[in-house]
PDB file of C-alpha atoms in Angstrom:
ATOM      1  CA  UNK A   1      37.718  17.961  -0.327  1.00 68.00           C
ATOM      2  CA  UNK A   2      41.379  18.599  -0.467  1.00 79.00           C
ATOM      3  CA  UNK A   3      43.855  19.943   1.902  1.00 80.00           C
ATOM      4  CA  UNK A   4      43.794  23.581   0.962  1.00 79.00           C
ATOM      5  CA  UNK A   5      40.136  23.536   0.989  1.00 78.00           C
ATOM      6  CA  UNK A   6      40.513  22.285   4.631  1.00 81.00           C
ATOM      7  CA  UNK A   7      42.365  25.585   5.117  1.00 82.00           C
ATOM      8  CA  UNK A   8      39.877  27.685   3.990  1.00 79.00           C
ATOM      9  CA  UNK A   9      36.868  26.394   5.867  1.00 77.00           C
ATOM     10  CA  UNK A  10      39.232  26.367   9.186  1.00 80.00           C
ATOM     11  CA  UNK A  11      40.044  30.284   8.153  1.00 79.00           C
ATOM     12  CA  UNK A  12      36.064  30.395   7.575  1.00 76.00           C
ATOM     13  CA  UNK A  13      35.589  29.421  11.407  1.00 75.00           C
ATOM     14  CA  UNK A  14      38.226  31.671  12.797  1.00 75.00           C
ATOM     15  CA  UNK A  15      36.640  34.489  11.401  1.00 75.00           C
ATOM     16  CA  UNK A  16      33.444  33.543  12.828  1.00 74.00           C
ATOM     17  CA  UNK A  17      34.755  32.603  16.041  1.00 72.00           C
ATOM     18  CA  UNK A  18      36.159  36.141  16.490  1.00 72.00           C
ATOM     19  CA  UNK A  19      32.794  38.173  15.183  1.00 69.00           C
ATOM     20  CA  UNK A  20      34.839  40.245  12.536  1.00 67.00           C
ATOM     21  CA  UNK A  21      32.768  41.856  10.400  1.00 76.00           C
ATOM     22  CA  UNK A  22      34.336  41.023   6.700  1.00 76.00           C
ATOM     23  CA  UNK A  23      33.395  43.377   3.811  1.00 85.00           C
ATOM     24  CA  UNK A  24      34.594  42.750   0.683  1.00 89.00           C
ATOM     25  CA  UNK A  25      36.236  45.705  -0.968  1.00 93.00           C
ATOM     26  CA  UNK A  26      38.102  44.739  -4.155  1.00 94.00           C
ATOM     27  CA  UNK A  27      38.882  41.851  -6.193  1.00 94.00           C
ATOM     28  CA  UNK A  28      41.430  39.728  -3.607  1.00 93.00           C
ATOM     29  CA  UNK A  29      38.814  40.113  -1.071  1.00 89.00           C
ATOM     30  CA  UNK A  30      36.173  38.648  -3.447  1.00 88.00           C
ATOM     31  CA  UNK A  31      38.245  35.944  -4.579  1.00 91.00           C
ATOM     32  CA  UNK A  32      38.900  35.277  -1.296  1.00 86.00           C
ATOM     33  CA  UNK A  33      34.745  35.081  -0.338  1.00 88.00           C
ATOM     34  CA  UNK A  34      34.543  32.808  -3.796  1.00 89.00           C
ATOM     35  CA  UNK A  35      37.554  30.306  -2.244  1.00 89.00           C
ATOM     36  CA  UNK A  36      35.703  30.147   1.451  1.00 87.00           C
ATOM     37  CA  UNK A  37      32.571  29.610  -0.798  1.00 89.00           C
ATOM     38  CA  UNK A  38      33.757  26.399  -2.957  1.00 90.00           C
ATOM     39  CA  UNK A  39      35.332  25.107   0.244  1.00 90.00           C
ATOM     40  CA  UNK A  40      31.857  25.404   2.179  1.00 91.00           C
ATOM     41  CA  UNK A  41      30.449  23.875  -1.375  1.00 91.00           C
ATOM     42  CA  UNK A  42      32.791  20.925  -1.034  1.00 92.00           C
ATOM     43  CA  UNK A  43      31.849  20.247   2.410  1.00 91.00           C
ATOM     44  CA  UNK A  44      28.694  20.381   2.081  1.00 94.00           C
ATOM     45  CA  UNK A  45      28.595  18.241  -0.971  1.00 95.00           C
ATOM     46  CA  UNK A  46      31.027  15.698   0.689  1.00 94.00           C
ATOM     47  CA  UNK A  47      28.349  15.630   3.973  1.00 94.00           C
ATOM     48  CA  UNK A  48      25.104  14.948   1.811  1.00 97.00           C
ATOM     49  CA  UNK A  49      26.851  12.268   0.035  1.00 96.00           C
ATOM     50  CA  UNK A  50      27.550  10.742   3.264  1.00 96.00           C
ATOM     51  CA  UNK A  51      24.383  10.996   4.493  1.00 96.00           C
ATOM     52  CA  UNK A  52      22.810   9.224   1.662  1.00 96.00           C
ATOM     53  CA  UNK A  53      24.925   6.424   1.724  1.00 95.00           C
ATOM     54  CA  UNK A  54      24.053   6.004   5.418  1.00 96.00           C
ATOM     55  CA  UNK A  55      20.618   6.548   4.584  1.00 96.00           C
ATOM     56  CA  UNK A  56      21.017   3.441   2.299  1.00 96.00           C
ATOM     57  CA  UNK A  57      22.395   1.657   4.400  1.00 96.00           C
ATOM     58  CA  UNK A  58      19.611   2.067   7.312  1.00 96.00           C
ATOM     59  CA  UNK A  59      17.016   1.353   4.687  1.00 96.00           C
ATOM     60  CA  UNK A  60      18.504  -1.706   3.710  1.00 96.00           C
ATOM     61  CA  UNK A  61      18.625  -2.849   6.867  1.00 95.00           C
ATOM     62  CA  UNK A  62      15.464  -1.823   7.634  1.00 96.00           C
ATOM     63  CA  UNK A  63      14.290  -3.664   5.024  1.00 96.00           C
ATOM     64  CA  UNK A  64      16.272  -7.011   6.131  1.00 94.00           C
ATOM     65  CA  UNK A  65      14.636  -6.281   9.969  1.00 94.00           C
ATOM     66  CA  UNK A  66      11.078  -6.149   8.905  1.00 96.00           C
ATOM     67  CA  UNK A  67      10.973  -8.816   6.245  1.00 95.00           C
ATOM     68  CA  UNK A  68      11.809 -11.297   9.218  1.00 92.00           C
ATOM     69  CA  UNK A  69       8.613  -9.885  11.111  1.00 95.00           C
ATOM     70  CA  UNK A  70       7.035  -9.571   8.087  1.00 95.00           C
ATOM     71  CA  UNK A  71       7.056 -13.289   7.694  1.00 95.00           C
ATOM     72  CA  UNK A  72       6.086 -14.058  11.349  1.00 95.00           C
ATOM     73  CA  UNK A  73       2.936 -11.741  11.876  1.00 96.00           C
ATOM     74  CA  UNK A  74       2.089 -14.071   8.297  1.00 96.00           C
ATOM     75  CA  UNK A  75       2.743 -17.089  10.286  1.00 97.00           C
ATOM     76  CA  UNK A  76       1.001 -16.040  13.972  1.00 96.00           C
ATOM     77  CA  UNK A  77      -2.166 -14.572  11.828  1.00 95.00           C
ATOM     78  CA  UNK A  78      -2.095 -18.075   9.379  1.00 96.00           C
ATOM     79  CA  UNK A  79      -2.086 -19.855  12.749  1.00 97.00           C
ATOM     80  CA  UNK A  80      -4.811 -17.747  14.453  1.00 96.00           C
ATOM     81  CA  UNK A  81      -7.378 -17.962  11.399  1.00 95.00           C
ATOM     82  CA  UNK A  82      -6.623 -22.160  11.520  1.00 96.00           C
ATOM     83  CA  UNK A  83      -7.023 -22.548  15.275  1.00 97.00           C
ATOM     84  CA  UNK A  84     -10.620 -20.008  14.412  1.00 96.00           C
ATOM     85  CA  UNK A  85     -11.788 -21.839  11.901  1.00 95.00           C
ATOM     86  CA  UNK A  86     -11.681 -24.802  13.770  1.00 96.00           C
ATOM     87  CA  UNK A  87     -14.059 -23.126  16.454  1.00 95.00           C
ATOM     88  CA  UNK A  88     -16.091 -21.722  13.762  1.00 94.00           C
ATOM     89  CA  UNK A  89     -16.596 -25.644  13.019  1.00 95.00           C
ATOM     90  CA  UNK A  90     -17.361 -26.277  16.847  1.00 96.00           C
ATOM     91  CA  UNK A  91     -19.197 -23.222  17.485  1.00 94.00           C
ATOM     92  CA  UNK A  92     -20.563 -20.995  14.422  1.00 91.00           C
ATOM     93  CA  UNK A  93     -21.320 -18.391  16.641  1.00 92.00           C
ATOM     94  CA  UNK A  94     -17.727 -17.765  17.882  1.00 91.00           C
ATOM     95  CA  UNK A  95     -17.025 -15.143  15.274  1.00 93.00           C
ATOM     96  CA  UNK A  96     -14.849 -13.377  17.379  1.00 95.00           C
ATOM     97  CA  UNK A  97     -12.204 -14.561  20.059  1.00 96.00           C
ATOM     98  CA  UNK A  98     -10.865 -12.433  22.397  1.00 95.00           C
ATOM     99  CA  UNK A  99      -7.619 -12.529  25.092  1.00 95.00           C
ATOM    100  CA  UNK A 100      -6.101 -10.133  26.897  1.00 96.00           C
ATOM    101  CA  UNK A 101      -3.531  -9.752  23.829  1.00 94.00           C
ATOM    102  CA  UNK A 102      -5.847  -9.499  20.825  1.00 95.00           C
ATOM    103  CA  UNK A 103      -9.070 -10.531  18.798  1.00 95.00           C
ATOM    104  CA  UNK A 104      -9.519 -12.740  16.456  1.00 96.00           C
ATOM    105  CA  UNK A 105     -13.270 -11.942  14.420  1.00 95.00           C
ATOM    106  CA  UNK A 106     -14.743 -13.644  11.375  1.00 94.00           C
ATOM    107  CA  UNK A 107     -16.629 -12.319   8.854  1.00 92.00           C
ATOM    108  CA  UNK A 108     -18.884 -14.576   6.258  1.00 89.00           C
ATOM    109  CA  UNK A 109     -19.506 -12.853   2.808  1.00 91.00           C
ATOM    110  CA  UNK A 110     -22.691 -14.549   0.978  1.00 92.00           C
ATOM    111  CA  UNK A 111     -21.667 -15.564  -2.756  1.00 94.00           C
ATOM    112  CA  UNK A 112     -22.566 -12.734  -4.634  1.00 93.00           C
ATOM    113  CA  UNK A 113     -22.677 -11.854  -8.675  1.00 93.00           C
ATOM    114  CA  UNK A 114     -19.335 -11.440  -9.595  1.00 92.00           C
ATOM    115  CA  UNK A 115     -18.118  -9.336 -13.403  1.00 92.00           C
ATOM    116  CA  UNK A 116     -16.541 -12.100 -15.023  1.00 92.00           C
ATOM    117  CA  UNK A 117     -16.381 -10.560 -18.356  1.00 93.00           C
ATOM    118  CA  UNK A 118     -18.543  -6.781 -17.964  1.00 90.00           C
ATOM    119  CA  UNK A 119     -18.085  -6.412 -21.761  1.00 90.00           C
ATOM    120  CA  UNK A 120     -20.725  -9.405 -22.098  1.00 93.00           C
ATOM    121  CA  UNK A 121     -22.774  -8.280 -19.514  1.00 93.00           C
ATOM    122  CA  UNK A 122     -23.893  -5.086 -21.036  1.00 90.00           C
ATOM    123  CA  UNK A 123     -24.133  -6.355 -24.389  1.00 91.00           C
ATOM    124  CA  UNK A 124     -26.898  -9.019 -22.589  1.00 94.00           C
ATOM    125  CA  UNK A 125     -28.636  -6.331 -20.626  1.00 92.00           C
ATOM    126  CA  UNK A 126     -28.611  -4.335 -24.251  1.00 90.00           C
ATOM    127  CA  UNK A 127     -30.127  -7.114 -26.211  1.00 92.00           C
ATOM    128  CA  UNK A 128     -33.112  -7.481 -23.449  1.00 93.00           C
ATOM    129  CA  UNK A 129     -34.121  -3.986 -23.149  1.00 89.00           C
ATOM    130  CA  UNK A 130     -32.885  -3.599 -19.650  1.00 90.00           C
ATOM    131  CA  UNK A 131     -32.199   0.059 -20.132  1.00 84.00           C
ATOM    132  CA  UNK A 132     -32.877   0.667 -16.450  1.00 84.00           C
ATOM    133  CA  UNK A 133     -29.003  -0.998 -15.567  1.00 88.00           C
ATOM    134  CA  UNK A 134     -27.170   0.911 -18.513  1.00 85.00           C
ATOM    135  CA  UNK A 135     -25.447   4.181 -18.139  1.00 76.00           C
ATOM    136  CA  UNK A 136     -22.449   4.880 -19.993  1.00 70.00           C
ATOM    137  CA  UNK A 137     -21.845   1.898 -18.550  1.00 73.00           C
ATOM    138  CA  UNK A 138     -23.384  -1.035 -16.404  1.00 84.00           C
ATOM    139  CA  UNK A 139     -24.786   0.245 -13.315  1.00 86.00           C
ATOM    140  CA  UNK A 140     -23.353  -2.681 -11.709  1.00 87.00           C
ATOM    141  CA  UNK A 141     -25.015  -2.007  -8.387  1.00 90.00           C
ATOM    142  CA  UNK A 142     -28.269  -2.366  -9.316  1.00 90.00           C
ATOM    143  CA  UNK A 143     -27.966  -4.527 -11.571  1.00 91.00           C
ATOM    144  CA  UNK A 144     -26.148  -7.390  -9.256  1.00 91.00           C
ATOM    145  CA  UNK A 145     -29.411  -6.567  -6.923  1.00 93.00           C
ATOM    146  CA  UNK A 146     -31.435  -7.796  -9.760  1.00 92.00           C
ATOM    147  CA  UNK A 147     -30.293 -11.032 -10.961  1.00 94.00           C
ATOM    148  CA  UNK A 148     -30.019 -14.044  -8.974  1.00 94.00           C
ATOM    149  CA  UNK A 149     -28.057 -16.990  -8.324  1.00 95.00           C
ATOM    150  CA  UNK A 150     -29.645 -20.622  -9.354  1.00 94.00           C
ATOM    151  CA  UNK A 151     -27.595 -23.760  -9.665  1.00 91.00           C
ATOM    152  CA  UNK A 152     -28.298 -25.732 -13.268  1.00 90.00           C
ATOM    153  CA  UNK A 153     -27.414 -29.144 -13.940  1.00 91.00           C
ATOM    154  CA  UNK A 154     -25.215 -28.949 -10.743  1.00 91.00           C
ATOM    155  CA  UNK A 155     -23.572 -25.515 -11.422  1.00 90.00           C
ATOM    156  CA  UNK A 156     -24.666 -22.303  -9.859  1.00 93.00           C
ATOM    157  CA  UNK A 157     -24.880 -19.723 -12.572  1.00 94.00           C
ATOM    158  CA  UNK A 158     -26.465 -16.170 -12.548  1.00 95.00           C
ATOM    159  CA  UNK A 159     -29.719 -15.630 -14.748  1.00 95.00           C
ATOM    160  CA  UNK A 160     -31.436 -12.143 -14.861  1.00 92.00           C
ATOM    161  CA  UNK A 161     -34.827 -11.263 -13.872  1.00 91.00           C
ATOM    162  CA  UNK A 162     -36.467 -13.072 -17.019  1.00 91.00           C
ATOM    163  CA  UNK A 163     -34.775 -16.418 -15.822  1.00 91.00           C
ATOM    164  CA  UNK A 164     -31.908 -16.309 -18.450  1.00 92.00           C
ATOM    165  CA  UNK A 165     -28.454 -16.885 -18.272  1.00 92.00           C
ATOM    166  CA  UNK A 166     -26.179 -13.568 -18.059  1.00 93.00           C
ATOM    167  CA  UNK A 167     -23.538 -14.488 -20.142  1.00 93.00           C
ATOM    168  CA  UNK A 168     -19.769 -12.868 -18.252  1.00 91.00           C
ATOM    169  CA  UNK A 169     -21.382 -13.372 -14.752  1.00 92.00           C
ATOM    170  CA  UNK A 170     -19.530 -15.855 -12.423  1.00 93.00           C
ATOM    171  CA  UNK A 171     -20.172 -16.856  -8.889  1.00 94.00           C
ATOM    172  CA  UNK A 172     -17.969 -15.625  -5.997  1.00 92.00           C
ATOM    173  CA  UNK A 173     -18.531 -18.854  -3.598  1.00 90.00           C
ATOM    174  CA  UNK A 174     -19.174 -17.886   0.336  1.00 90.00           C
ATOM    175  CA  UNK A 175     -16.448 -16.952   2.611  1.00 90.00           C
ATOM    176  CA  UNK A 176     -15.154 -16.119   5.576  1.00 88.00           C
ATOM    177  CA  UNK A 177     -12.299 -13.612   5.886  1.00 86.00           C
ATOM    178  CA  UNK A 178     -10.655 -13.809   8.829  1.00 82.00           C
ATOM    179  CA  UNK A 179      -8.654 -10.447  10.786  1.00 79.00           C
ATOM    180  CA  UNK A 180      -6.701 -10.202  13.265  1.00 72.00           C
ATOM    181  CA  UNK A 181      -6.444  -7.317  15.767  1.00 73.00           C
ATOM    182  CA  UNK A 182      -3.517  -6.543  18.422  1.00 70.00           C
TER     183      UNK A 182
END
């Protein structure tokens, strides 16, 4: 904004400062509206910019004061899930630890059928007549209710309900997941 445009916004408050009702009535006294107007313009213009660099600023910090706490809530909860799995070991049936500050709970998943490769799946379920699991796709639901996990020459594999080997199935091995609650 330069000088002169400084002029017109401070003639812009001193007219409504003083409640003068302004009507334009020829050309000088639209020009005049048009010269208030690009110096409100300018202003404005010159404000917004401001704003978003101080809005870029604030987010970068932002950014710099949560990635510290960020990476210690990672830390406390890593430590918390250690010190609970050790109980787990001592105890199996403290799945959840409480204090006055927060919980701590476990949660075991049983392995389960997992979709390796789902492209081989339904081409197995096609070529033994298990219509029943086939939509437009595999109706993967029912279908990981209906096969079952069996360990073969030391491996645990998934066959289907004939006893075969469902080629594109893995095993998901057990867990225990492990949350944290403040």
């Amino acid at each position: 904004m330069n000088s002169l445009q400084q002029i017109e916004l401070m003639e812009v408050e001193e007219i409504q400062s003083q409640d003068i009702k302004f009507e334009i009535t020829d050309i000088n006294s639209l020009n005049w509206a048009f010269r208030k107007m690009s110096a409100l313009k300018s202003k404005e213009k010159e404000i917004k910019q401001l704003a978003e660099v101080e809005r870029d600023r604030i987010a970068e910090w932002e950014r710099g004061e949560l990635s510290t706490i960020s990476s210690s809530l990672e830390f406390f909860e890593n430590m918390i899930s250690i010190y609970h799995a050790k109980q787990l070991v001592a105890d199996p049936k403290a799945k959840t630890i409480s204090t006055p500050y927060g919980k701590s709970k476990s949660r075991k998943t049983k392995e389960a059928p997992d979709k390796a490769d789902e492209a081989a799946i339904l081409q197995h379920v096609i070529e033994n007549g298990m219509d029943d699991y086939i939509k437009n796709s595999l109706k993967w639901a029912d279908f990981k209710k209906a096969v079952k996990i069996v360990e073969v020459a030391g491996h645990k594999v998934v066959v289907d309900e004939n006893g075969q080997l469902v080629p594109g199935m893995t095993v998901k091995p057990e867990s225990i997941s492990y949350s944290v609650e403040v």
